[in-house]
Amino acid sequence: MKIAVNTGGGDAPGLNAVLRAVVNSAASRGWHVYGVRDGYNGFFRPGGVHPLTTDMVRGITGLGGTILGTAISGSPFEFPREGEVVDISDEVVRGFYEQGFDAFIAIGGDGSFRLAKQFMDKGIPIVCVPKTIDNDVNGTHVTFGFQTAVATATECLDKLHSHAESHRRAMCVEVMGRYCGWIALHSGIAATADVILIPEIPYDLDAVCAKIERRYTAGRTFAICVIAEGAHPAGGGMMTLGTKEQGREVRLGGIADHVAEEIRSRTGVETRSLSLGHLLRGGHPTAYDRVLSLQYGAAAVRAIELGKFGSMVAFDPPDMVFKPVDEGIEVTKSVPLDSEVIRCAREMGICLGD
Ligand code: F6P
C-alpha cells in the first residue's frame, strides 16, 4: 500500500504528531507513506512529493507547525496561474495515479475537507483527519491543536493580570476562533476573565460596561476581557481585516480595539487592547494534544485498512471512529448555549455580554 499525505489550511500544534503516527502505523503494516508538500501544490512541483520514512518523523511529536508545509490559498480547482484562475485539479489526480498511490490522507480543517470532497468526487480514495485550533469541526469531540491554543492563551491572560492590576486597566484581549468562541470561552474561564465575548452570544455594550463598573465600584480596579475575533454586537456584524483575497476566507480582527475604545469612552476606565493572533497556532503541542494527534494519525491508517474511504476520523471518547466527511463540513460546531461550560462561566460571575 502506498499512501500520500498532506497538511492543508492554517497550521495547528499536533500536525507533526499526526504525520508521525501515520508513518509509523503504515510502516508497522509494511506500507509506505509519501508527503505532499504545501497542500496539494507538491503534485505539480518537482520534488514536491517525497517519501516519509520512520527516520524522518523521529522526534517530531512535540514539534509545532508542519514539516510538510501547508497551503491556504490556491485550491487546485481555482488556481491562480499566469494572471488567470484555472482548474488544475486533473493534474493532481494524474499525479496521484501516475505515482502509484493507493490512498490519500488529508489533514485539515473544513476548507481542506471541502477540497478533499471534490477530489473524492473525482475518484481519489481519501480519509480526512480534522485539524484546527478553532475546534469548530462538526462530528468530532475535539480537534487537535485546540487544547494547546487554549493553554497558550491562558498563559498570556495570566501574565496580563499583573499588568492590568498595576495600571488599573481593563485589558481587552482578542483571540482566534473564527466564527466560534471555543478558545475565548475556555481560556477566559481558565484565566478567570471578567468578560468573555463569543460569536454565539451577540453582545450588548451596556451589559459589558455595567459589569466593569460594578467591579471597579467593588474595589477590584482592573478587568480582563477575552474577545473572540468573531464576536459582534447584537444586530451588528463581525469586524474584518483588509479585503477578501481570492479563494480565501475573509480575515477577522479588530473587535478588541473597538470594544476597548467603547469601554473607555463609556466608563472612563483606562483600557488597552491586543490580539494574541497567530501565537495561538504556534509552539509545542501539549501532552494532551500529542496523544490526541497520534491517535488521529493511527486511526487514519486503520481507516485505510478497513477501506473507509470518504470518511473523516472523529474522536468519540474514548474511541476514534469513522464518519462520512460530509458530517464534518455540513455545519460548523459552535459552542452550544445550553452547555455546561456556558453555565459554568455564568455561575463564576463572568459577563458573557448579554
Ligand atoms: O482557522 C484557524 C485560524 O487560525 C482562525 O482562527 C483564524 O481566523 C484564521 O485561521 C487566520 O488565518 P490566516 O492564516 O489566514 O491568518
XYZ file of N, CA, C and O in Angstrom, residues 215-310:
384
model
N -17.472 46.080 39.040
C -16.184 45.574 39.538
C -15.346 46.683 40.143
O -14.812 46.563 41.235
N -15.266 47.791 39.426
C -14.447 48.904 39.928
C -15.074 49.483 41.195
O -14.370 49.834 42.137
N -16.405 49.549 41.225
C -17.089 50.077 42.412
C -16.817 49.180 43.618
O -16.670 49.646 44.748
N -16.714 47.894 43.352
C -16.464 46.939 44.450
C -14.992 46.917 44.864
O -14.590 46.135 45.726
N -14.178 47.744 44.221
C -12.782 47.854 44.639
C -11.797 47.006 43.851
O -10.605 47.009 44.143
N -12.288 46.276 42.875
C -11.387 45.473 42.027
C -11.067 46.330 40.800
O -11.762 46.302 39.802
N -10.013 47.119 40.898
C -9.782 48.162 39.889
C -8.955 47.689 38.692
O -7.987 48.314 38.291
N -9.330 46.569 38.145
C -8.794 46.128 36.852
C -9.772 45.097 36.294
O -10.601 44.569 37.037
N -9.666 44.853 35.015
C -10.567 43.854 34.408
C -9.891 43.198 33.211
O -9.065 43.809 32.539
N -10.240 41.930 33.010
C -9.724 41.184 31.856
C -10.925 40.791 30.987
O -11.855 40.135 31.463
N -10.898 41.232 29.736
C -11.972 40.884 28.798
C -11.372 40.044 27.669
O -10.421 40.477 27.012
N -11.885 38.858 27.467
C -11.406 37.994 26.381
C -12.439 38.059 25.260
O -13.637 37.825 25.492
N -11.983 38.393 24.075
C -12.930 38.656 22.992
C -12.571 37.794 21.779
O -11.471 37.908 21.223
N -13.480 36.928 21.396
C -13.252 36.092 20.209
C -13.239 36.993 18.983
O -14.013 37.949 18.905
N -12.384 36.661 18.013
C -12.272 37.521 16.818
C -13.598 37.661 16.079
O -13.823 38.656 15.378
N -14.483 36.681 16.262
C -15.777 36.736 15.565
C -16.889 37.330 16.408
O -18.062 37.345 15.987
N -16.564 37.837 17.609
C -17.609 38.419 18.474
C -18.200 39.650 17.779
O -17.512 40.365 17.056
N -19.493 39.873 18.012
C -20.149 41.013 17.366
C -21.315 41.472 18.222
O -21.890 40.694 18.977
N -21.701 42.752 18.096
C -22.815 43.244 18.904
C -24.143 42.703 18.395
O -24.253 42.313 17.227
N -25.118 42.705 19.279
C -26.461 42.299 18.859
C -26.866 43.230 17.717
O -26.751 44.452 17.834
N -27.271 42.659 16.611
C -27.704 43.463 15.458
C -26.545 43.971 14.604
O -26.760 44.636 13.598
N -25.302 43.652 14.961
C -24.149 44.130 14.175
C -23.353 42.972 13.597
O -23.541 41.823 13.993
N -22.464 43.296 12.681
C -21.687 42.246 12.021
C -20.313 42.061 12.642
O -19.910 42.804 13.538
N -19.599 41.058 12.145
C -18.228 40.790 12.610
C -17.276 41.790 11.965
O -17.518 42.251 10.845
N -16.193 42.108 12.667
C -15.214 43.037 12.105
C -14.198 42.264 11.263
O -13.738 41.198 11.650
N -13.870 42.821 10.111
C -12.946 42.124 9.209
C -11.698 42.970 8.955
O -11.690 44.178 9.194
N -10.666 42.304 8.454
C -9.393 42.970 8.157
C -9.136 42.914 6.657
O -9.257 41.842 6.052
N -8.742 44.026 6.077
C -8.346 44.059 4.671
C -9.472 43.621 3.743
O -10.636 43.532 4.139
N -9.095 43.320 2.507
C -10.101 42.869 1.550
C -9.954 41.360 1.358
O -8.861 40.810 1.487
N -11.055 40.730 1.069
C -11.037 39.270 0.917
C -10.218 38.877 -0.314
O -10.454 39.380 -1.403
N -9.249 37.984 -0.095
C -8.452 37.519 -1.232
C -9.136 36.343 -1.913
O -9.852 35.579 -1.260
N -8.869 36.214 -3.191
C -9.468 35.131 -3.981
C -9.161 33.746 -3.378
O -8.009 33.455 -3.043
N -10.202 32.952 -3.194
C -10.015 31.600 -2.672
C -9.725 31.538 -1.182
O -9.402 30.478 -0.658
N -9.808 32.672 -0.496
C -9.510 32.694 0.948
C -10.763 33.105 1.713
O -11.628 33.785 1.191
N -10.794 32.734 2.967
C -11.839 33.221 3.863
C -11.493 34.659 4.202
O -10.313 35.017 4.258
N -12.491 35.470 4.458
C -12.219 36.827 4.900
C -11.510 36.768 6.257
O -11.772 35.871 7.055
N -10.570 37.666 6.507
C -9.867 37.668 7.798
C -10.666 38.469 8.819
O -11.167 39.544 8.519
N -10.783 37.921 10.016
C -11.497 38.604 11.095
C -10.489 39.316 11.986
O -9.361 38.852 12.146
N -10.893 40.422 12.590
C -9.983 41.091 13.527
C -10.383 42.525 13.785
O -11.108 43.144 13.004
N -9.939 43.044 14.906
C -10.173 44.450 15.232
C -11.218 44.666 16.310
O -11.373 45.780 16.824
N -11.919 43.587 16.676
C -13.039 43.757 17.609
C -12.569 44.161 19.020
O -13.235 44.941 19.702
N -11.387 43.677 19.437
C -10.912 44.030 20.792
C -10.583 45.532 20.863
O -10.872 46.184 21.879
N -10.016 46.076 19.790
C -9.722 47.522 19.771
C -11.026 48.304 19.924
O -11.109 49.279 20.675
N -12.021 47.860 19.190
C -13.309 48.558 19.204
C -13.945 48.495 20.600
O -14.376 49.524 21.143
N -13.984 47.307 21.178
C -14.620 47.155 22.496
C -13.839 47.958 23.543
O -14.426 48.623 24.402
N -12.509 47.936 23.451
C -11.683 48.690 24.420
C -12.010 50.170 24.352
O -12.158 50.853 25.385
N -12.150 50.691 23.151
C -12.445 52.112 22.995
C -13.839 52.441 23.535
O -14.049 53.466 24.195
N -14.785 51.550 23.303
C -16.148 51.765 23.818
C -16.160 51.749 25.346
O -16.812 52.591 25.982
N -15.434 50.819 25.936
C -15.397 50.739 27.409
C -14.782 52.028 27.963
O -15.292 52.631 28.915
N -13.691 52.469 27.323
C -13.016 53.690 27.805
C -13.962 54.884 27.727
O -14.135 55.624 28.695
N -14.618 55.046 26.565
C -15.438 56.256 26.426
C -16.707 56.199 27.269
O -17.198 57.216 27.728
N -17.226 55.011 27.530
C -18.475 54.926 28.306
C -18.243 54.914 29.809
O -19.116 55.338 30.571
N -17.095 54.359 30.263
C -16.900 54.204 31.718
C -15.781 55.100 32.263
O -15.678 55.281 33.476
N -14.913 55.593 31.393
C -13.772 56.387 31.856
C -12.613 55.532 32.343
O -11.553 56.051 32.704
N -12.789 54.222 32.330
C -11.702 53.318 32.754
C -10.637 53.278 31.654
O -10.974 53.221 30.468
N -9.360 53.318 32.066
C -8.308 53.234 31.048
C -8.260 51.808 30.488
O -8.281 50.844 31.256
N -8.189 51.714 29.186
C -8.188 50.382 28.548
C -6.990 50.231 27.616
O -6.422 51.212 27.148
N -6.635 49.001 27.383
C -5.660 48.659 26.346
C -6.169 47.407 25.641
O -6.866 46.586 26.253
N -5.803 47.272 24.372
C -6.246 46.076 23.653
C -5.066 45.439 22.942
O -4.095 46.114 22.594
N -5.147 44.142 22.752
C -4.140 43.426 21.983
C -4.768 42.171 21.407
O -5.795 41.703 21.894
N -4.132 41.674 20.360
C -4.602 40.435 19.745
C -3.504 39.382 19.888
O -2.353 39.633 19.543
N -3.878 38.205 20.379
C -2.869 37.138 20.525
C -2.574 36.477 19.173
O -1.529 35.844 19.002
N -3.486 36.638 18.229
C -3.250 36.252 16.835
C -2.634 34.873 16.652
O -3.001 33.889 17.305
N -1.614 34.827 15.778
C -1.034 33.549 15.361
C -0.172 32.887 16.420
O 0.227 31.730 16.245
N 0.101 33.612 17.518
C 0.797 32.974 18.649
C 0.074 31.693 19.046
O 0.700 30.717 19.464
N -1.259 31.719 18.927
C -2.058 30.578 19.383
C -1.887 29.359 18.482
O -2.263 28.253 18.852
N -1.354 29.562 17.297
C -1.152 28.421 16.398
C 0.248 27.831 16.542
O 0.564 26.809 15.929
N 1.100 28.516 17.324
C 2.500 28.103 17.363
C 2.852 27.276 18.586
O 2.015 26.978 19.433
N 4.111 26.904 18.630
C 4.670 26.244 19.806
C 4.430 24.756 19.857
O 3.829 24.159 18.965
N 4.949 24.178 20.920
C 4.849 22.727 21.101
C 3.440 22.334 21.516
O 2.863 22.975 22.379
N 2.897 21.272 20.924
C 1.593 20.807 21.394
C 1.685 20.321 22.840
O 2.723 19.792 23.260
N 0.613 20.519 23.579
C 0.556 19.995 24.945
C 0.576 18.468 24.898
O 0.325 17.865 23.834
N 0.828 17.866 26.051
C 0.841 16.391 26.115
C -0.497 15.842 25.628
O -0.554 14.863 24.873
N -1.590 16.500 26.024
C -2.924 16.033 25.608
C -3.035 16.049 24.091
O -3.493 15.083 23.473
N -2.606 17.166 23.478
C -2.701 17.268 22.018
C -1.780 16.284 21.313
O -2.084 15.810 20.213
N -0.632 15.988 21.904
C 0.267 14.999 21.282
C -0.414 13.631 21.222
O -0.419 12.966 20.191
N -0.984 13.240 22.367
C -1.625 11.916 22.426
C -2.832 11.879 21.483
O -3.053 10.917 20.750
N -3.597 12.965 21.491
C -4.775 13.049 20.620
C -4.360 12.955 19.142
O -4.938 12.209 18.355
N -3.323 13.715 18.776
C -2.851 13.737 17.382
C -2.348 12.365 16.955
O -2.622 11.911 15.832
N -1.606 11.708 17.833
C -1.094 10.369 17.496
C -2.257 9.401 17.280
O -2.244 8.577 16.357
N -3.293 9.554 18.098
C -4.466 8.672 17.930
C -5.175 8.953 16.613
O -5.614 8.038 15.913
N -5.288 10.246 16.264
C -5.927 10.594 14.981
C -5.144 9.975 13.817
O -5.717 9.418 12.885
N -3.813 10.108 13.872
C -2.979 9.605 12.766
C -3.052 8.096 12.642
O -3.192 7.543 11.534
N -2.947 7.410 13.788
C -3.005 5.939 13.759
C -4.363 5.475 13.240
O -4.463 4.528 12.446
N -5.421 6.175 13.666
C -6.770 5.787 13.230
C -6.960 6.016 11.728
O -7.693 5.268 11.071
N -6.297 7.043 11.174
C -6.436 7.304 9.728
C -5.904 6.115 8.930
O -6.494 5.716 7.914
N -4.796 5.543 9.395
C -4.230 4.378 8.694
C -5.163 3.172 8.862
O -5.392 2.400 7.925
N -5.748 3.053 10.047
C -6.712 1.958 10.278
C -7.922 2.117 9.348
O -8.455 1.142 8.820
N -8.324 3.367 9.135
C -9.462 3.619 8.236
C -9.146 3.112 6.829
O -10.000 2.515 6.157
N -7.897 3.335 6.403
C -7.499 2.856 5.065
C -7.547 1.335 5.024
O -8.069 0.716 4.098
N -7.037 0.719 6.086
C -7.031 -0.751 6.163
C -8.452 -1.303 6.060
O -8.694 -2.327 5.440
N -9.402 -0.563 6.671
C -10.794 -1.023 6.672
C -11.548 -0.575 5.422
O -12.746 -0.834 5.287
N -10.852 0.170 4.546
C -11.492 0.642 3.307
C -12.508 1.743 3.530
O -13.438 1.924 2.747
N -12.340 2.512 4.615
C -13.322 3.553 4.947
C -13.035 4.854 4.193
O -12.858 5.917 4.809
N -12.973 4.789 2.886
C -12.676 5.994 2.120
C -13.901 6.909 2.098
O -15.029 6.450 2.183
N -13.617 8.209 2.004
C -14.718 9.175 2.047
C -15.099 9.511 3.464
O -16.091 10.190 3.706
